[in-house]
PQR file of N, CA, C, O and H, with PARSE charges and radii, in Angstrom:
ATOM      1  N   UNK A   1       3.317 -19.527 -12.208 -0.4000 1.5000
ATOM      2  CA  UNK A   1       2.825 -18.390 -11.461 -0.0000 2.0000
ATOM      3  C   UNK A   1       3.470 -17.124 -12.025  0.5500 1.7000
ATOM      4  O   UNK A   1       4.660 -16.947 -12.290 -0.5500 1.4000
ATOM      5  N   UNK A   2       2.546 -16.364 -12.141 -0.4000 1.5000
ATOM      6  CA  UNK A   2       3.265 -14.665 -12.800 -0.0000 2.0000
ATOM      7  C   UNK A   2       2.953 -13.891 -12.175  0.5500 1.7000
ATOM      8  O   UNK A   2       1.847 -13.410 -11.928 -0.5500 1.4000
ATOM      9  H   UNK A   2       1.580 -16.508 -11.926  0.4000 1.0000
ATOM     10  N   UNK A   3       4.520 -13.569 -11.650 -0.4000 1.5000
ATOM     11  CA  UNK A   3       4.941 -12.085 -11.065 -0.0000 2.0000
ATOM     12  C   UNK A   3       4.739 -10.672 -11.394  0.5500 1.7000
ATOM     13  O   UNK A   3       5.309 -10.438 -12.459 -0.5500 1.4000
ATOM     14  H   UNK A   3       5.418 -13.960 -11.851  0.4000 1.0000
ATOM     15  N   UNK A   4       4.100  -9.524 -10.868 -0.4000 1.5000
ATOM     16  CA  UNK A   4       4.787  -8.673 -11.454 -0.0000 2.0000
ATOM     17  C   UNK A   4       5.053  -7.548 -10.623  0.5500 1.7000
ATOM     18  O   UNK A   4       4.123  -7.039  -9.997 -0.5500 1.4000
ATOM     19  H   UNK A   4       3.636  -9.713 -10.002  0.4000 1.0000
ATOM     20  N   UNK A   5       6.451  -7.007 -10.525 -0.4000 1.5000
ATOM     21  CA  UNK A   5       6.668  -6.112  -9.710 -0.0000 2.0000
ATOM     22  C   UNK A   5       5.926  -4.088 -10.191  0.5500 1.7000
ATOM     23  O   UNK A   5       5.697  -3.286 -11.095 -0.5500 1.4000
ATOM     24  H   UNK A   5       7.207  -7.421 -11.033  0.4000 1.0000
ATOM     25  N   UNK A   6       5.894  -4.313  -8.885 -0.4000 1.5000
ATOM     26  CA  UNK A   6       5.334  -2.818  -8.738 -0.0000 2.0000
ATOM     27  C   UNK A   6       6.107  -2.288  -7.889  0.5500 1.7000
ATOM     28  O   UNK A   6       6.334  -2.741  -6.767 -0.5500 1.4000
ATOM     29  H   UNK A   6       6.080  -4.965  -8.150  0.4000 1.0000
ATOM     30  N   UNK A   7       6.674  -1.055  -8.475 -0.4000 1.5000
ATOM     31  CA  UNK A   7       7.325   0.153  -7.525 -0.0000 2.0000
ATOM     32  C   UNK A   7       7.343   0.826  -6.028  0.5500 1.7000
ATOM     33  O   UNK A   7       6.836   1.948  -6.023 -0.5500 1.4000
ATOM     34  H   UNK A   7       6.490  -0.687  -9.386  0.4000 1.0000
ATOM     35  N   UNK A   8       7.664   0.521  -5.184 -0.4000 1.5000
ATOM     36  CA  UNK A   8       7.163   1.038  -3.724 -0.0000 2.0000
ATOM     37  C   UNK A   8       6.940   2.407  -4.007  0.5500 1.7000
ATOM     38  O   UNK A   8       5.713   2.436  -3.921 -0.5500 1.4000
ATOM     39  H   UNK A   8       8.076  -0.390  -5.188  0.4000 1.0000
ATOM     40  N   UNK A   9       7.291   3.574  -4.289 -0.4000 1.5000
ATOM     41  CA  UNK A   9       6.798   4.548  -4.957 -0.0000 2.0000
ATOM     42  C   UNK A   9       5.485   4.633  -5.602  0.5500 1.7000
ATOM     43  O   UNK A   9       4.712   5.577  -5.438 -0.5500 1.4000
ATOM     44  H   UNK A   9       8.288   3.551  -4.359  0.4000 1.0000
ATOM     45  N   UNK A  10       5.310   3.834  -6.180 -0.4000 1.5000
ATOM     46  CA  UNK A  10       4.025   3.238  -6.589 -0.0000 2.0000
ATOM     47  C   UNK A  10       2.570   3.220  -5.380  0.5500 1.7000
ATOM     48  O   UNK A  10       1.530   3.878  -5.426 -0.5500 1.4000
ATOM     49  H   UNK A  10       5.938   3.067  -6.313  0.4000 1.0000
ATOM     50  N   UNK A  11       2.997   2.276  -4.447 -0.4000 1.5000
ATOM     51  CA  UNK A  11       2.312   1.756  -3.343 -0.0000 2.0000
ATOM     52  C   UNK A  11       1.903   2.696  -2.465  0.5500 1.7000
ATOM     53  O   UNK A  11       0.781   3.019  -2.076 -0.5500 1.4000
ATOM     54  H   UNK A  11       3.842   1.741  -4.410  0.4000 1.0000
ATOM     55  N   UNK A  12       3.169   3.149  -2.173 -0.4000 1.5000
ATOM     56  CA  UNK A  12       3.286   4.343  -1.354 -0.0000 2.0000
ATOM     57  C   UNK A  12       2.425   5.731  -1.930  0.5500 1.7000
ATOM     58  O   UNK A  12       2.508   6.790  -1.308 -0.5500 1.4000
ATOM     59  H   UNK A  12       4.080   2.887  -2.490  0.4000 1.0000
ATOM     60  N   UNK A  13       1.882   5.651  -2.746 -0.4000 1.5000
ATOM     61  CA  UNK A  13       1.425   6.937  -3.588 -0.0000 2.0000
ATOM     62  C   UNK A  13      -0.044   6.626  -4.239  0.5500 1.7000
ATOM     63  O   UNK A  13      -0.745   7.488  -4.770 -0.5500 1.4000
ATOM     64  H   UNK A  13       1.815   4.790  -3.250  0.4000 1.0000
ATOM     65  N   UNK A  14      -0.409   5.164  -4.098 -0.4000 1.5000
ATOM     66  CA  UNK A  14      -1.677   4.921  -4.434 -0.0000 2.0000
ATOM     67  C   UNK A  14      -2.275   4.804  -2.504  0.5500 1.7000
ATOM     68  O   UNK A  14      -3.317   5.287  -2.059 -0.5500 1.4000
ATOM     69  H   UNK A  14       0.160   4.463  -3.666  0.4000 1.0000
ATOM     70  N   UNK A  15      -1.343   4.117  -1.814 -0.4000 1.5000
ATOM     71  CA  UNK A  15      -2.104   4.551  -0.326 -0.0000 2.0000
ATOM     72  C   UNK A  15      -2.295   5.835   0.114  0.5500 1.7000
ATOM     73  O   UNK A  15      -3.271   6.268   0.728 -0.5500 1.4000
ATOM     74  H   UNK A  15      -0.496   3.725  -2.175  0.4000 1.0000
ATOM     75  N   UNK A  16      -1.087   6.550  -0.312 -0.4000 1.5000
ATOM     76  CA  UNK A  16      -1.148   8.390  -0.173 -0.0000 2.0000
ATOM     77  C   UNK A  16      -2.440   8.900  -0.525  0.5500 1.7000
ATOM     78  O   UNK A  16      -3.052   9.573   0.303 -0.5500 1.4000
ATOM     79  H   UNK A  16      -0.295   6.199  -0.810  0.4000 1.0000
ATOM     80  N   UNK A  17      -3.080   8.588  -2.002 -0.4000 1.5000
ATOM     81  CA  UNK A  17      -4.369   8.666  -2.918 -0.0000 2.0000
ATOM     82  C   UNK A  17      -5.651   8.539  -1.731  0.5500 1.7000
ATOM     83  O   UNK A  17      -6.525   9.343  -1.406 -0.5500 1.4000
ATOM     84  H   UNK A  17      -2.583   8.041  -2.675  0.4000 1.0000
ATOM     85  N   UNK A  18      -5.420   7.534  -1.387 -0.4000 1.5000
ATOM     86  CA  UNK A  18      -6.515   6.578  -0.299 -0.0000 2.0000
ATOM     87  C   UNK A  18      -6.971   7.345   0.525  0.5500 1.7000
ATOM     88  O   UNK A  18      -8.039   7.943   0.657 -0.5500 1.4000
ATOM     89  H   UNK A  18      -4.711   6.880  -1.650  0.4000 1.0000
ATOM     90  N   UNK A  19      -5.409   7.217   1.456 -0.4000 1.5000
ATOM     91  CA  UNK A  19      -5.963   8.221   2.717 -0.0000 2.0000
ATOM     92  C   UNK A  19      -6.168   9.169   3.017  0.5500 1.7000
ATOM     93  O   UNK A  19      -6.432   9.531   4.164 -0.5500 1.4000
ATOM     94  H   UNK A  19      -4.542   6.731   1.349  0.4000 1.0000
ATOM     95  N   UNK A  20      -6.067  10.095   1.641 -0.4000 1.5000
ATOM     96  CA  UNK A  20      -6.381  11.238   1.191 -0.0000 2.0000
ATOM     97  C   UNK A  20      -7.704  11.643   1.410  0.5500 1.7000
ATOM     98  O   UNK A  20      -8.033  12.669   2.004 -0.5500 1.4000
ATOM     99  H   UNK A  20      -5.852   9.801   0.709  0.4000 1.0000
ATOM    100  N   UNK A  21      -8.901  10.319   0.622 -0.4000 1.5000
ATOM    101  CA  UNK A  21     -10.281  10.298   0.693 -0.0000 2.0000
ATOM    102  C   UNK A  21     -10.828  10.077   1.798  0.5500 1.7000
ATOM    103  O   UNK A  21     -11.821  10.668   2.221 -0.5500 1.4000
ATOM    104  H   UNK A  21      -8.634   9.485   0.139  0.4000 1.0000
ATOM    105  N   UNK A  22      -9.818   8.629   2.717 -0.4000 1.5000
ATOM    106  CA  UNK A  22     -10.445   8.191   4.064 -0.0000 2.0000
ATOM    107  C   UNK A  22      -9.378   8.128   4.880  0.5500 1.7000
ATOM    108  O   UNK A  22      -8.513   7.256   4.811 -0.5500 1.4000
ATOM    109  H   UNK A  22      -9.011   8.149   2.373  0.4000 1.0000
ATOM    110  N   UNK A  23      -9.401   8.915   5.563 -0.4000 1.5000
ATOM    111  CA  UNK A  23      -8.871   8.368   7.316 -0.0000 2.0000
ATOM    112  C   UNK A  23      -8.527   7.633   7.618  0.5500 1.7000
ATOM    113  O   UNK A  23      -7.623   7.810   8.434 -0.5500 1.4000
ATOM    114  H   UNK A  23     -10.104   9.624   5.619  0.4000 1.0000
ATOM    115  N   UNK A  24      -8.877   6.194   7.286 -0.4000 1.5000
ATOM    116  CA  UNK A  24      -8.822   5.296   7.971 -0.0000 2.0000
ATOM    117  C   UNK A  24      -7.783   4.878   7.251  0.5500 1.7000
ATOM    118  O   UNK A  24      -7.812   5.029   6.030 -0.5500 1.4000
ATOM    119  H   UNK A  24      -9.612   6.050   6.623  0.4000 1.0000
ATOM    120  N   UNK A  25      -6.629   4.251   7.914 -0.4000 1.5000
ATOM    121  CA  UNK A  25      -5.617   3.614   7.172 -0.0000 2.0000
ATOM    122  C   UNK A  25      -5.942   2.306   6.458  0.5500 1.7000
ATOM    123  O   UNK A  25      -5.793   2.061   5.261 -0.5500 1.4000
ATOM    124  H   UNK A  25      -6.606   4.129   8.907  0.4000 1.0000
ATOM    125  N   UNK A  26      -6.444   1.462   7.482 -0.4000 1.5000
ATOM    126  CA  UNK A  26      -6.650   0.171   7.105 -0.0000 2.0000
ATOM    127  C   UNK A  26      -7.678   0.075   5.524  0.5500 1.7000
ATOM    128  O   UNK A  26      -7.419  -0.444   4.438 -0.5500 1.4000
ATOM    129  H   UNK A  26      -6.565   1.661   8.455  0.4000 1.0000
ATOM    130  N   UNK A  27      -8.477   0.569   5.850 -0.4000 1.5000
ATOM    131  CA  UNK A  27      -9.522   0.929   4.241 -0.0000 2.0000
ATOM    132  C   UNK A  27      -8.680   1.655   3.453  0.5500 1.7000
ATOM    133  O   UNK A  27      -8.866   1.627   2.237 -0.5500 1.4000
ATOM    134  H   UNK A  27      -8.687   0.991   6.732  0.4000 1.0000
ATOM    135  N   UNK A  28      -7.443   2.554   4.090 -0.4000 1.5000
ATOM    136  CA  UNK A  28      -6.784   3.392   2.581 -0.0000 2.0000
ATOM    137  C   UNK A  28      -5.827   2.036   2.378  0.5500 1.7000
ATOM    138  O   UNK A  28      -5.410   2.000   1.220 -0.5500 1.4000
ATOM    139  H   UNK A  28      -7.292   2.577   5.079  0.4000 1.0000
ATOM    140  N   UNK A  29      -5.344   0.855   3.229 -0.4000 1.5000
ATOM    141  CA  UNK A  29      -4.667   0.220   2.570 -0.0000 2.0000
ATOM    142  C   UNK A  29      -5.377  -1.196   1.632  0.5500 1.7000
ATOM    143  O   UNK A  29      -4.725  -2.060   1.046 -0.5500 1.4000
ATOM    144  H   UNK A  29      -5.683   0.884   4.169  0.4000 1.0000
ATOM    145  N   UNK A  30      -7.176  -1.068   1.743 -0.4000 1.5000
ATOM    146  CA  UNK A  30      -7.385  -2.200   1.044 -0.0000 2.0000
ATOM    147  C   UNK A  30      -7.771  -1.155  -0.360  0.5500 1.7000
ATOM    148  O   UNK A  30      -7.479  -1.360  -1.538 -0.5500 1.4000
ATOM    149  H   UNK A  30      -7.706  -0.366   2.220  0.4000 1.0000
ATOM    150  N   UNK A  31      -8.173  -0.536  -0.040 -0.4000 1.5000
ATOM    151  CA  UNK A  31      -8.158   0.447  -1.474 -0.0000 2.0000
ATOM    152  C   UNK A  31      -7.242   0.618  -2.701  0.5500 1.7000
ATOM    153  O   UNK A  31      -7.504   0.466  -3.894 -0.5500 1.4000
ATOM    154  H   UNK A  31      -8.411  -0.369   0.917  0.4000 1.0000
ATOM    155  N   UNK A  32      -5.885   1.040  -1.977 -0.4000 1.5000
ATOM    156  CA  UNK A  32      -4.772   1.084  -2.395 -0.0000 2.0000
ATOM    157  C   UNK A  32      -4.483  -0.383  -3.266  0.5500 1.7000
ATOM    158  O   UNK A  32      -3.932  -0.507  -4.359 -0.5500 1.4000
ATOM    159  H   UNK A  32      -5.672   1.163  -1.007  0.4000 1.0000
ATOM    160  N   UNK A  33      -5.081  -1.475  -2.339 -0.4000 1.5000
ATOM    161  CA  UNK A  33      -4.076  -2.879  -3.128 -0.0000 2.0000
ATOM    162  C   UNK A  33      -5.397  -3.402  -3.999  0.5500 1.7000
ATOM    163  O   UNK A  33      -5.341  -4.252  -4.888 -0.5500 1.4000
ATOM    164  H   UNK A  33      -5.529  -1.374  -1.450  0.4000 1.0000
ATOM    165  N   UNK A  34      -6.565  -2.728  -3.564 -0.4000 1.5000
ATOM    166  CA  UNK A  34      -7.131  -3.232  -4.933 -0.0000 2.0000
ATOM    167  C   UNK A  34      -6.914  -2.543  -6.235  0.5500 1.7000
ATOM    168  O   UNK A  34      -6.779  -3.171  -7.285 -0.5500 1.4000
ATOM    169  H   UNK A  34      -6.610  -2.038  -2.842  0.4000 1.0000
ATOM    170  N   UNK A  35      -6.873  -0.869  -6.130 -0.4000 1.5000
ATOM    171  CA  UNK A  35      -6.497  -0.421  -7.213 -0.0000 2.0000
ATOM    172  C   UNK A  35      -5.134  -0.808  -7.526  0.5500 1.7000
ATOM    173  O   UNK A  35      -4.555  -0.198  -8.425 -0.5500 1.4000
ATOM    174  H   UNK A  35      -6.983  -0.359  -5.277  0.4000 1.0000
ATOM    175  N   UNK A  36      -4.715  -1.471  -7.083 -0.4000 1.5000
ATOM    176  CA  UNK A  36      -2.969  -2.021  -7.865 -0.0000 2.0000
ATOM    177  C   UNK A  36      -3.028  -3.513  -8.304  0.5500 1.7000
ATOM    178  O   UNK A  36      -2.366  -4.018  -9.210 -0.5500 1.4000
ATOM    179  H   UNK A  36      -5.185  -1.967  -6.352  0.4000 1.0000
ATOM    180  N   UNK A  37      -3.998  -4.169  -7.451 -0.4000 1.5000
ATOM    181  CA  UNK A  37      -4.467  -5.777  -7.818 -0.0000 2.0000
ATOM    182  C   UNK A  37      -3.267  -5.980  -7.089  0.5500 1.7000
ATOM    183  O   UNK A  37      -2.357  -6.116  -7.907 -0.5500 1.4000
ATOM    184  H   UNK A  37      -4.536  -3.758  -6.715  0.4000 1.0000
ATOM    185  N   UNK A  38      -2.769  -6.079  -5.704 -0.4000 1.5000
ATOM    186  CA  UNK A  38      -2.313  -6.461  -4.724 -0.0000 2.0000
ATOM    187  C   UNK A  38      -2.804  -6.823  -3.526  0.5500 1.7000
ATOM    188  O   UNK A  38      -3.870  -6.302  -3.196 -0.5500 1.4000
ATOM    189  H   UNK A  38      -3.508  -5.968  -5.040  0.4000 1.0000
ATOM    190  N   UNK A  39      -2.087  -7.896  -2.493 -0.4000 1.5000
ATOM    191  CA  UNK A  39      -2.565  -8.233  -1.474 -0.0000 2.0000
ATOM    192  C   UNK A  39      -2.549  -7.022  -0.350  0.5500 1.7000
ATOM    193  O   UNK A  39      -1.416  -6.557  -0.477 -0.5500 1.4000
ATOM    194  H   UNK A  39      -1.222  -8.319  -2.761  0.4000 1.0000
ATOM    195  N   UNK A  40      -3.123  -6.382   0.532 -0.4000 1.5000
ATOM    196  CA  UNK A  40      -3.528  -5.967   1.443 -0.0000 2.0000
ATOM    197  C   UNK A  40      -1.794  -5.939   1.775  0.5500 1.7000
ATOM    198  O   UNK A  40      -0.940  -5.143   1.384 -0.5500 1.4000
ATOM    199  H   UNK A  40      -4.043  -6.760   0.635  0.4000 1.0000
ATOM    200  N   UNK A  41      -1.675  -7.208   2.702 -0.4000 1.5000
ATOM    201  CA  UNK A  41      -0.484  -7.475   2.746 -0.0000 2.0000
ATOM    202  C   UNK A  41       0.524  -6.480   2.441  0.5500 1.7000
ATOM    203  O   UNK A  41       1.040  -5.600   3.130 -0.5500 1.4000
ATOM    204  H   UNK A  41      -2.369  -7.854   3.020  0.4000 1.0000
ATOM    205  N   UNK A  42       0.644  -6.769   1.470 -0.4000 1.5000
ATOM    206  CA  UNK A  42       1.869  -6.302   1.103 -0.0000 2.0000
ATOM    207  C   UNK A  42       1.892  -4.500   0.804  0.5500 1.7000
ATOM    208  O   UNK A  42       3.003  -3.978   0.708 -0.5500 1.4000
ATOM    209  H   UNK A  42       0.225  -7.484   0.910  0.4000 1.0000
ATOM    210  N   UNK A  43       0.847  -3.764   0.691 -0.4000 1.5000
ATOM    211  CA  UNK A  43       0.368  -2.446   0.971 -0.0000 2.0000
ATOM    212  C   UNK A  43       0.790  -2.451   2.405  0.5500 1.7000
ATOM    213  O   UNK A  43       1.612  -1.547   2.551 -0.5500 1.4000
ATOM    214  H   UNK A  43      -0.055  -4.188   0.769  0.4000 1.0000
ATOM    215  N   UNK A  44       0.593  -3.031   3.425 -0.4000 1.5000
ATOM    216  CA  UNK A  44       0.746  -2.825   4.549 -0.0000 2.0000
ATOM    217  C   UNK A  44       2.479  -2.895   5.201  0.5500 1.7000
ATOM    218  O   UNK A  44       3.129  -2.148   5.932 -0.5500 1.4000
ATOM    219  H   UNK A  44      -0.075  -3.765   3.307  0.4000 1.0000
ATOM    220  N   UNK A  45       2.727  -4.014   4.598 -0.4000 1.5000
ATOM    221  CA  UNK A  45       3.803  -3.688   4.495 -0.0000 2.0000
ATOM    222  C   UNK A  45       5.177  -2.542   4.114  0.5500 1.7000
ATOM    223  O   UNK A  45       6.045  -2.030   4.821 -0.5500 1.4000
ATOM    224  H   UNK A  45       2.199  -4.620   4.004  0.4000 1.0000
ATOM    225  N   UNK A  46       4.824  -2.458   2.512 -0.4000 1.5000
ATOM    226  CA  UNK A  46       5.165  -0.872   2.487 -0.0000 2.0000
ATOM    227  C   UNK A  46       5.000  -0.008   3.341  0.5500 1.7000
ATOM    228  O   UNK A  46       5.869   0.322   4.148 -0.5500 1.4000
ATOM    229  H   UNK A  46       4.119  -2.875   1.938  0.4000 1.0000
ATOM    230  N   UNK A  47       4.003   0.410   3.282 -0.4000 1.5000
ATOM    231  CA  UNK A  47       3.697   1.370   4.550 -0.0000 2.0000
ATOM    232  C   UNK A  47       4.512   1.580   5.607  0.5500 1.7000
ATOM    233  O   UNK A  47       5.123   2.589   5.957 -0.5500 1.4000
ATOM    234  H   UNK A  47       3.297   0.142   2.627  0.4000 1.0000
ATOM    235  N   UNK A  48       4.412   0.029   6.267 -0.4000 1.5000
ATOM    236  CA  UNK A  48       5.020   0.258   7.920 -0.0000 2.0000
ATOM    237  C   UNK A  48       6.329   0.206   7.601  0.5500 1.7000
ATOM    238  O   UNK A  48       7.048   0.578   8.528 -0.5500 1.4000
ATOM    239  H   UNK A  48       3.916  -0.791   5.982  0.4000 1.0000
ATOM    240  N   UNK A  49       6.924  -0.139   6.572 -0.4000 1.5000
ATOM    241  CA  UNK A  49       8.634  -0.478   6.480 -0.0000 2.0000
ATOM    242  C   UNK A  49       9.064   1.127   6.443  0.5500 1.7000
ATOM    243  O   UNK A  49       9.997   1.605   7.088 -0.5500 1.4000
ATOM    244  H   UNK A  49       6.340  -0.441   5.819  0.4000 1.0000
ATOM    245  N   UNK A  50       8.227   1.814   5.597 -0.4000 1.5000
ATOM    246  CA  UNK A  50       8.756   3.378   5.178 -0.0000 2.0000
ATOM    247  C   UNK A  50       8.018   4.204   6.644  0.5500 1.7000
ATOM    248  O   UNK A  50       8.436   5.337   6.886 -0.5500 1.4000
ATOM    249  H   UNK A  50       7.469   1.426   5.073  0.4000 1.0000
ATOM    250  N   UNK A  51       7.088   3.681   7.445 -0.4000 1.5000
ATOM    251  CA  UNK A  51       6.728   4.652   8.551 -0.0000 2.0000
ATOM    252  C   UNK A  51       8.188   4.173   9.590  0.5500 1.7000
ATOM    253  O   UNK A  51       8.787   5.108  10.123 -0.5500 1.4000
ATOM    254  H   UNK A  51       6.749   2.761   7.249  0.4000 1.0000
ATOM    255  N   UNK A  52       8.474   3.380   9.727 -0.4000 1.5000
ATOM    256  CA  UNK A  52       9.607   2.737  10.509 -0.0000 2.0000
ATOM    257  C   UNK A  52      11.001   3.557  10.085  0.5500 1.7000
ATOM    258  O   UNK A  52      11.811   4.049  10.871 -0.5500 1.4000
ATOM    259  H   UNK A  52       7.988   2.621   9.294  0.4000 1.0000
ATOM    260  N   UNK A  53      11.042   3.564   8.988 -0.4000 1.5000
ATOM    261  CA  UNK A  53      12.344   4.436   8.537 -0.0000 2.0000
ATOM    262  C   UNK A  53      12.799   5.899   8.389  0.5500 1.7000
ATOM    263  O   UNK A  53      13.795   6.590   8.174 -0.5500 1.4000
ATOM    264  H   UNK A  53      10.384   3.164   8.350  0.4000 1.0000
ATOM    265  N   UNK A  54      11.201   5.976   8.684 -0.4000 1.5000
ATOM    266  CA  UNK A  54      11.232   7.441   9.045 -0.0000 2.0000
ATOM    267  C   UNK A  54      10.970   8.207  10.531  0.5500 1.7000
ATOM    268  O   UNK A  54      11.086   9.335  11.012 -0.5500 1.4000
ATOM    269  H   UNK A  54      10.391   5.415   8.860  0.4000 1.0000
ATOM    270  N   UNK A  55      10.607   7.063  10.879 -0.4000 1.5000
ATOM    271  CA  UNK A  55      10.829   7.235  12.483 -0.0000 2.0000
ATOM    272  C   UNK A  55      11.730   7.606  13.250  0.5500 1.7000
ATOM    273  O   UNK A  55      11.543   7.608  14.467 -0.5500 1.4000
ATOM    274  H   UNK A  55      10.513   6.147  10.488  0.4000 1.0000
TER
END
């Protein structure tokens, strides 16, 4: 199985891209992980870990 890491900076800045176009989070986060070839998941994740920490 092959890994490859991507930058939360990264994630965080291709969902930024997203929800830029749409509103909707959930569509800026399948957007986001297809343009990165990532799971949903784990876009979502980012997200809420860095909305949480900035809370």
């Amino acid at each position: 199985m092959d890994f490859t890491v991507i930058p939360i900076e990264k994630v965080k800045a291709a969902f930024a891209r997203a929800l830029a176009l749409n509103a909707d989070r959930e569509a800026a986060a399948r957007a986001a992980a297809q343009a990165l070839g990532i799971a949903v998941e784990a876009v979502r994740e980012v997200v809420e870990s860095t909305s949480e920490a900035t809370a």
